[in-house]
Amino acid sequence: MQVTGYAPREVADLRGRAGGALELRYGPDAVVVVGGVPGSGKSTLLRRWDAPAALVDPRLTRLACQARLPAAVPYALYRPAVRTLHLLRTRAAFRRPGPLLVHDCGSRWWMRRALARWARRNGRELHVVLLAVRPAEALAGQRARARTAAPRTFRLHVRRIARLVAGIERRGRAAFPGAASVLLADAASRGRLAGVRFGPRR
């Protein structure tokens, strides 16, 4: 399979655009946020990339906490602690050198601002890959992975991501504070994102 190197700039909208496989290219200390509603394919994409970069993922934090607690303890009891720990881990990851991948839905305005602030303070470029898939496709993705979001939570994510995408369409990357680039992909074009490479710009 032939793969073409591609360095996103400003807003790159791949939705509805056919084409070959792409290897996304970013600077050596770039932070790339992979966002989208639950079931949009964030984890699948990150596994496909298998990039030599640090990764912060809320599910990994949750699993680490679960491993330290008795199985009988319900997640609802320690969910706030998991979320706090994930925020601390994410902030700490920005301080370490080298490329960074961030698994985040992207639907919370305060988290988008926090990511921008941490990137700015640590002299990093912040880039976004937003998987703008249809709700039905995301629900199918949840069923395929056997992990489903609560209906109310899912609807909230869908509304917020729809507003974010609409903002990007109107205002460009300014809709995601601090982003040097935003790449939009739907379910079809998501398959074109074959890999990611971090290194000096040519």
PDB file of C-alpha atoms in Angstrom:
ATOM      1  CA  MET A   1       0.000   0.000   0.000  1.00  0.00           C
ATOM      2  CA  GLN A   2       1.361   3.390  -0.984  1.00  0.00           C
ATOM      3  CA  VAL A   3       1.259   5.929   1.830  1.00  0.00           C
ATOM      4  CA  THR A   4       1.652   9.666   1.275  1.00  0.00           C
ATOM      5  CA  GLY A   5       3.119  11.962   3.902  1.00  0.00           C
ATOM      6  CA  TYR A   6       0.791  14.790   4.886  1.00  0.00           C
ATOM      7  CA  ALA A   7       1.417  17.671   7.304  1.00  0.00           C
ATOM      8  CA  PRO A   8      -1.946  19.256   8.206  1.00  0.00           C
ATOM      9  CA  ARG A   9      -2.159  23.059   8.253  1.00  0.00           C
ATOM     10  CA  GLU A  10      -4.952  25.265   9.564  1.00  0.00           C
ATOM     11  CA  VAL A  11      -8.110  23.168   8.915  1.00  0.00           C
ATOM     12  CA  ALA A  12      -7.840  20.025   6.789  1.00  0.00           C
ATOM     13  CA  ASP A  13     -11.293  18.623   6.038  1.00  0.00           C
ATOM     14  CA  LEU A  14     -11.128  15.085   4.663  1.00  0.00           C
ATOM     15  CA  ARG A  15     -14.844  14.372   5.053  1.00  0.00           C
ATOM     16  CA  GLY A  16     -16.357  13.051   1.870  1.00  0.00           C
ATOM     17  CA  ARG A  17     -13.025  13.128   0.057  1.00  0.00           C
ATOM     18  CA  ALA A  18     -11.711   9.966  -1.533  1.00  0.00           C
ATOM     19  CA  GLY A  19      -7.997   9.353  -1.727  1.00  0.00           C
ATOM     20  CA  GLY A  20      -5.090   7.184  -0.760  1.00  0.00           C
ATOM     21  CA  ALA A  21      -3.559   6.362   2.591  1.00  0.00           C
ATOM     22  CA  LEU A  22      -1.939   9.209   4.526  1.00  0.00           C
ATOM     23  CA  GLU A  23       0.836   9.363   7.086  1.00  0.00           C
ATOM     24  CA  LEU A  24       0.263  12.451   9.220  1.00  0.00           C
ATOM     25  CA  ARG A  25       3.449  14.362   9.984  1.00  0.00           C
ATOM     26  CA  TYR A  26       4.089  16.667  12.895  1.00  0.00           C
ATOM     27  CA  GLY A  27       7.030  18.280  14.665  1.00  0.00           C
ATOM     28  CA  PRO A  28       9.214  16.324  17.105  1.00  0.00           C
ATOM     29  CA  ASP A  29       7.528  17.703  20.240  1.00  0.00           C
ATOM     30  CA  ALA A  30       3.998  18.040  18.899  1.00  0.00           C
ATOM     31  CA  VAL A  31       0.910  17.120  20.887  1.00  0.00           C
ATOM     32  CA  VAL A  32      -1.814  15.454  18.818  1.00  0.00           C
ATOM     33  CA  VAL A  33      -5.286  15.231  20.336  1.00  0.00           C
ATOM     34  CA  VAL A  34      -7.466  12.508  18.826  1.00  0.00           C
ATOM     35  CA  GLY A  35     -11.089  13.425  19.533  1.00  0.00           C
ATOM     36  CA  GLY A  36     -14.631  12.352  18.763  1.00  0.00           C
ATOM     37  CA  VAL A  37     -17.714  10.949  20.429  1.00  0.00           C
ATOM     38  CA  PRO A  38     -17.550   7.550  22.172  1.00  0.00           C
ATOM     39  CA  GLY A  39     -17.387   4.857  19.504  1.00  0.00           C
ATOM     40  CA  SER A  40     -16.013   7.149  16.794  1.00  0.00           C
ATOM     41  CA  GLY A  41     -12.834   5.088  16.480  1.00  0.00           C
ATOM     42  CA  LYS A  42     -10.267   6.990  18.548  1.00  0.00           C
ATOM     43  CA  SER A  43      -8.756   3.917  20.200  1.00  0.00           C
ATOM     44  CA  THR A  44      -8.784   1.945  16.943  1.00  0.00           C
ATOM     45  CA  LEU A  45      -6.967   4.756  15.169  1.00  0.00           C
ATOM     46  CA  LEU A  46      -4.343   5.064  17.897  1.00  0.00           C
ATOM     47  CA  ARG A  47      -3.719   1.305  17.828  1.00  0.00           C
ATOM     48  CA  ARG A  48      -3.329   1.403  14.051  1.00  0.00           C
ATOM     49  CA  TRP A  49      -0.785   4.193  14.308  1.00  0.00           C
ATOM     50  CA  ASP A  50       1.271   2.361  16.932  1.00  0.00           C
ATOM     51  CA  ALA A  51       3.368   5.518  17.084  1.00  0.00           C
ATOM     52  CA  PRO A  52       6.645   5.951  19.028  1.00  0.00           C
ATOM     53  CA  ALA A  53       5.022   8.592  21.222  1.00  0.00           C
ATOM     54  CA  ALA A  54       3.743   8.861  24.769  1.00  0.00           C
ATOM     55  CA  LEU A  55      -0.006   8.276  25.082  1.00  0.00           C
ATOM     56  CA  VAL A  56      -2.465   9.532  27.679  1.00  0.00           C
ATOM     57  CA  ASP A  57      -5.797   7.736  27.616  1.00  0.00           C
ATOM     58  CA  PRO A  58      -8.503   7.929  30.318  1.00  0.00           C
ATOM     59  CA  ARG A  59      -9.252   4.231  29.927  1.00  0.00           C
ATOM     60  CA  LEU A  60      -5.662   3.330  30.800  1.00  0.00           C
ATOM     61  CA  THR A  61      -5.956   5.429  33.961  1.00  0.00           C
ATOM     62  CA  ARG A  62      -9.205   3.691  34.862  1.00  0.00           C
ATOM     63  CA  LEU A  63      -7.702   0.237  34.330  1.00  0.00           C
ATOM     64  CA  ALA A  64      -4.697   1.153  36.487  1.00  0.00           C
ATOM     65  CA  CYS A  65      -7.017   2.190  39.308  1.00  0.00           C
ATOM     66  CA  GLN A  66      -9.167  -0.924  38.912  1.00  0.00           C
ATOM     67  CA  ALA A  67      -6.095  -3.106  39.267  1.00  0.00           C
ATOM     68  CA  ARG A  68      -5.420  -1.637  42.714  1.00  0.00           C
ATOM     69  CA  LEU A  69      -8.951  -2.035  44.072  1.00  0.00           C
ATOM     70  CA  PRO A  70     -11.104  -5.041  44.969  1.00  0.00           C
ATOM     71  CA  ALA A  71     -13.329  -6.113  42.088  1.00  0.00           C
ATOM     72  CA  ALA A  72     -16.409  -5.543  44.265  1.00  0.00           C
ATOM     73  CA  VAL A  73     -15.825  -1.777  44.407  1.00  0.00           C
ATOM     74  CA  PRO A  74     -18.157  -0.137  41.852  1.00  0.00           C
ATOM     75  CA  TYR A  75     -16.576   2.286  39.405  1.00  0.00           C
ATOM     76  CA  ALA A  76     -19.035   5.021  40.390  1.00  0.00           C
ATOM     77  CA  LEU A  77     -17.362   5.272  43.799  1.00  0.00           C
ATOM     78  CA  TYR A  78     -13.926   6.082  42.453  1.00  0.00           C
ATOM     79  CA  ARG A  79     -14.828   7.754  39.147  1.00  0.00           C
ATOM     80  CA  PRO A  80     -14.007  11.271  40.481  1.00  0.00           C
ATOM     81  CA  ALA A  81     -10.571  10.066  41.612  1.00  0.00           C
ATOM     82  CA  VAL A  82      -9.912   8.499  38.193  1.00  0.00           C
ATOM     83  CA  ARG A  83     -10.824  11.726  36.416  1.00  0.00           C
ATOM     84  CA  THR A  84      -8.619  13.805  38.691  1.00  0.00           C
ATOM     85  CA  LEU A  85      -5.703  11.403  38.267  1.00  0.00           C
ATOM     86  CA  HIS A  86      -6.144  11.455  34.489  1.00  0.00           C
ATOM     87  CA  LEU A  87      -5.978  15.255  34.446  1.00  0.00           C
ATOM     88  CA  LEU A  88      -2.808  15.180  36.530  1.00  0.00           C
ATOM     89  CA  ARG A  89      -1.260  12.536  34.266  1.00  0.00           C
ATOM     90  CA  THR A  90      -2.145  14.544  31.177  1.00  0.00           C
ATOM     91  CA  ARG A  91      -0.656  17.744  32.539  1.00  0.00           C
ATOM     92  CA  ALA A  92       2.504  15.897  33.586  1.00  0.00           C
ATOM     93  CA  ALA A  93       2.850  14.340  30.114  1.00  0.00           C
ATOM     94  CA  PHE A  94       2.955  17.813  28.540  1.00  0.00           C
ATOM     95  CA  ARG A  95       6.016  18.609  30.660  1.00  0.00           C
ATOM     96  CA  ARG A  96       8.048  15.676  29.397  1.00  0.00           C
ATOM     97  CA  PRO A  97       9.987  15.941  26.126  1.00  0.00           C
ATOM     98  CA  GLY A  98       9.029  14.104  22.981  1.00  0.00           C
ATOM     99  CA  PRO A  99       5.824  13.660  20.990  1.00  0.00           C
ATOM    100  CA  LEU A 100       2.536  13.096  22.783  1.00  0.00           C
ATOM    101  CA  LEU A 101      -0.790  11.572  21.741  1.00  0.00           C
ATOM    102  CA  VAL A 102      -3.873  12.512  23.758  1.00  0.00           C
ATOM    103  CA  HIS A 103      -7.051  10.431  23.657  1.00  0.00           C
ATOM    104  CA  ASP A 104      -9.840  12.878  24.499  1.00  0.00           C
ATOM    105  CA  CYS A 105     -13.410  13.268  23.298  1.00  0.00           C
ATOM    106  CA  GLY A 106     -12.831  16.988  22.663  1.00  0.00           C
ATOM    107  CA  SER A 107     -16.397  17.837  23.641  1.00  0.00           C
ATOM    108  CA  ARG A 108     -15.626  19.705  26.881  1.00  0.00           C
ATOM    109  CA  TRP A 109     -14.687  23.356  26.439  1.00  0.00           C
ATOM    110  CA  TRP A 110     -12.751  23.513  29.699  1.00  0.00           C
ATOM    111  CA  MET A 111     -10.597  20.530  28.700  1.00  0.00           C
ATOM    112  CA  ARG A 112      -9.863  22.096  25.308  1.00  0.00           C
ATOM    113  CA  ARG A 113      -8.700  25.246  27.083  1.00  0.00           C
ATOM    114  CA  ALA A 114      -6.587  23.228  29.515  1.00  0.00           C
ATOM    115  CA  LEU A 115      -4.873  21.375  26.666  1.00  0.00           C
ATOM    116  CA  ALA A 116      -4.131  24.683  24.938  1.00  0.00           C
ATOM    117  CA  ARG A 117      -2.759  26.183  28.139  1.00  0.00           C
ATOM    118  CA  TRP A 118      -0.481  23.218  28.882  1.00  0.00           C
ATOM    119  CA  ALA A 119       0.809  23.214  25.308  1.00  0.00           C
ATOM    120  CA  ARG A 120       1.555  26.940  25.422  1.00  0.00           C
ATOM    121  CA  ARG A 121       3.315  26.768  28.786  1.00  0.00           C
ATOM    122  CA  ASN A 122       5.542  23.935  27.617  1.00  0.00           C
ATOM    123  CA  GLY A 123       6.360  25.354  24.186  1.00  0.00           C
ATOM    124  CA  ARG A 124       4.540  22.633  22.255  1.00  0.00           C
ATOM    125  CA  GLU A 125       2.464  22.753  19.101  1.00  0.00           C
ATOM    126  CA  LEU A 126      -1.062  21.452  19.622  1.00  0.00           C
ATOM    127  CA  HIS A 127      -2.744  19.606  16.753  1.00  0.00           C
ATOM    128  CA  VAL A 128      -6.179  18.008  16.586  1.00  0.00           C
ATOM    129  CA  VAL A 129      -7.544  15.018  14.682  1.00  0.00           C
ATOM    130  CA  LEU A 130     -11.325  15.113  15.127  1.00  0.00           C
ATOM    131  CA  LEU A 131     -13.352  12.078  14.079  1.00  0.00           C
ATOM    132  CA  ALA A 132     -16.673  13.604  13.037  1.00  0.00           C
ATOM    133  CA  VAL A 133     -18.671  10.432  12.471  1.00  0.00           C
ATOM    134  CA  ARG A 134     -22.451  10.103  12.429  1.00  0.00           C
ATOM    135  CA  PRO A 135     -24.132   9.099  15.731  1.00  0.00           C
ATOM    136  CA  ALA A 136     -25.373   5.804  14.263  1.00  0.00           C
ATOM    137  CA  GLU A 137     -21.823   4.923  13.192  1.00  0.00           C
ATOM    138  CA  ALA A 138     -20.513   5.746  16.666  1.00  0.00           C
ATOM    139  CA  LEU A 139     -23.191   3.591  18.305  1.00  0.00           C
ATOM    140  CA  ALA A 140     -22.178   0.719  16.023  1.00  0.00           C
ATOM    141  CA  GLY A 141     -18.586   1.289  17.102  1.00  0.00           C
ATOM    142  CA  GLN A 142     -19.602   1.075  20.753  1.00  0.00           C
ATOM    143  CA  ARG A 143     -21.405  -2.209  20.167  1.00  0.00           C
ATOM    144  CA  ALA A 144     -18.396  -3.601  18.305  1.00  0.00           C
ATOM    145  CA  ARG A 145     -16.093  -2.871  21.225  1.00  0.00           C
ATOM    146  CA  ALA A 146     -18.696  -4.098  23.767  1.00  0.00           C
ATOM    147  CA  ARG A 147     -18.462  -0.837  25.730  1.00  0.00           C
ATOM    148  CA  THR A 148     -21.434   1.486  25.535  1.00  0.00           C
ATOM    149  CA  ALA A 149     -21.839   4.993  26.891  1.00  0.00           C
ATOM    150  CA  ALA A 150     -24.971   5.874  28.831  1.00  0.00           C
ATOM    151  CA  PRO A 151     -27.588   7.232  26.394  1.00  0.00           C
ATOM    152  CA  ARG A 152     -27.777  10.636  28.072  1.00  0.00           C
ATOM    153  CA  THR A 153     -23.986  10.958  28.152  1.00  0.00           C
ATOM    154  CA  PHE A 154     -23.726   9.939  24.515  1.00  0.00           C
ATOM    155  CA  ARG A 155     -26.346  12.469  23.416  1.00  0.00           C
ATOM    156  CA  LEU A 156     -24.470  15.184  25.299  1.00  0.00           C
ATOM    157  CA  HIS A 157     -21.219  14.286  23.531  1.00  0.00           C
ATOM    158  CA  VAL A 158     -22.996  14.267  20.167  1.00  0.00           C
ATOM    159  CA  ARG A 159     -24.439  17.755  20.695  1.00  0.00           C
ATOM    160  CA  ARG A 160     -21.159  19.196  21.896  1.00  0.00           C
ATOM    161  CA  ILE A 161     -19.087  17.689  19.094  1.00  0.00           C
ATOM    162  CA  ALA A 162     -21.643  18.911  16.558  1.00  0.00           C
ATOM    163  CA  ARG A 163     -21.253  22.438  17.954  1.00  0.00           C
ATOM    164  CA  LEU A 164     -17.464  22.131  17.844  1.00  0.00           C
ATOM    165  CA  VAL A 165     -17.496  20.946  14.219  1.00  0.00           C
ATOM    166  CA  ALA A 166     -19.883  23.759  13.277  1.00  0.00           C
ATOM    167  CA  GLY A 167     -17.558  26.227  14.995  1.00  0.00           C
ATOM    168  CA  ILE A 168     -14.564  24.891  13.063  1.00  0.00           C
ATOM    169  CA  GLU A 169     -16.508  25.206   9.813  1.00  0.00           C
ATOM    170  CA  ARG A 170     -17.297  28.849  10.606  1.00  0.00           C
ATOM    171  CA  ARG A 171     -14.177  30.058  12.409  1.00  0.00           C
ATOM    172  CA  GLY A 172     -11.453  27.617  11.443  1.00  0.00           C
ATOM    173  CA  ARG A 173      -8.990  26.347  14.015  1.00  0.00           C
ATOM    174  CA  ALA A 174      -9.832  29.266  16.341  1.00  0.00           C
ATOM    175  CA  ALA A 175     -12.806  27.162  17.443  1.00  0.00           C
ATOM    176  CA  PHE A 176     -10.313  24.857  19.190  1.00  0.00           C
ATOM    177  CA  PRO A 177      -8.175  27.237  21.272  1.00  0.00           C
ATOM    178  CA  GLY A 178      -4.448  26.997  20.675  1.00  0.00           C
ATOM    179  CA  ALA A 179      -4.651  24.450  17.854  1.00  0.00           C
ATOM    180  CA  ALA A 180      -2.010  24.812  15.147  1.00  0.00           C
ATOM    181  CA  SER A 181      -4.086  22.518  12.926  1.00  0.00           C
ATOM    182  CA  VAL A 182      -7.386  20.663  12.967  1.00  0.00           C
ATOM    183  CA  LEU A 183      -8.007  17.649  10.747  1.00  0.00           C
ATOM    184  CA  LEU A 184     -11.630  16.548  10.297  1.00  0.00           C
ATOM    185  CA  ALA A 185     -12.345  12.973   9.229  1.00  0.00           C
ATOM    186  CA  ASP A 186     -15.573  11.044   8.830  1.00  0.00           C
ATOM    187  CA  ALA A 187     -15.983   7.272   9.050  1.00  0.00           C
ATOM    188  CA  ALA A 188     -14.788   6.758   5.473  1.00  0.00           C
ATOM    189  CA  SER A 189     -11.786   9.077   5.494  1.00  0.00           C
ATOM    190  CA  ARG A 190     -10.771   7.830   8.947  1.00  0.00           C
ATOM    191  CA  GLY A 191      -9.555   4.711   7.176  1.00  0.00           C
ATOM    192  CA  ARG A 192      -7.118   6.799   5.150  1.00  0.00           C
ATOM    193  CA  LEU A 193      -5.184   7.816   8.283  1.00  0.00           C
ATOM    194  CA  ALA A 194      -2.643   5.025   8.084  1.00  0.00           C
ATOM    195  CA  GLY A 195      -0.009   6.382  10.442  1.00  0.00           C
ATOM    196  CA  VAL A 196       1.668   9.305  12.132  1.00  0.00           C
ATOM    197  CA  ARG A 197       5.288  10.427  12.177  1.00  0.00           C
ATOM    198  CA  PHE A 198       6.983  12.953  14.412  1.00  0.00           C
ATOM    199  CA  GLY A 199      10.190  14.635  13.330  1.00  0.00           C
ATOM    200  CA  PRO A 200      11.848  17.729  11.874  1.00  0.00           C
ATOM    201  CA  ARG A 201       9.856  19.538   9.230  1.00  0.00           C
ATOM    202  CA  ARG A 202      11.281  19.281   5.716  1.00  0.00           C
TER     203      ARG A 202
END
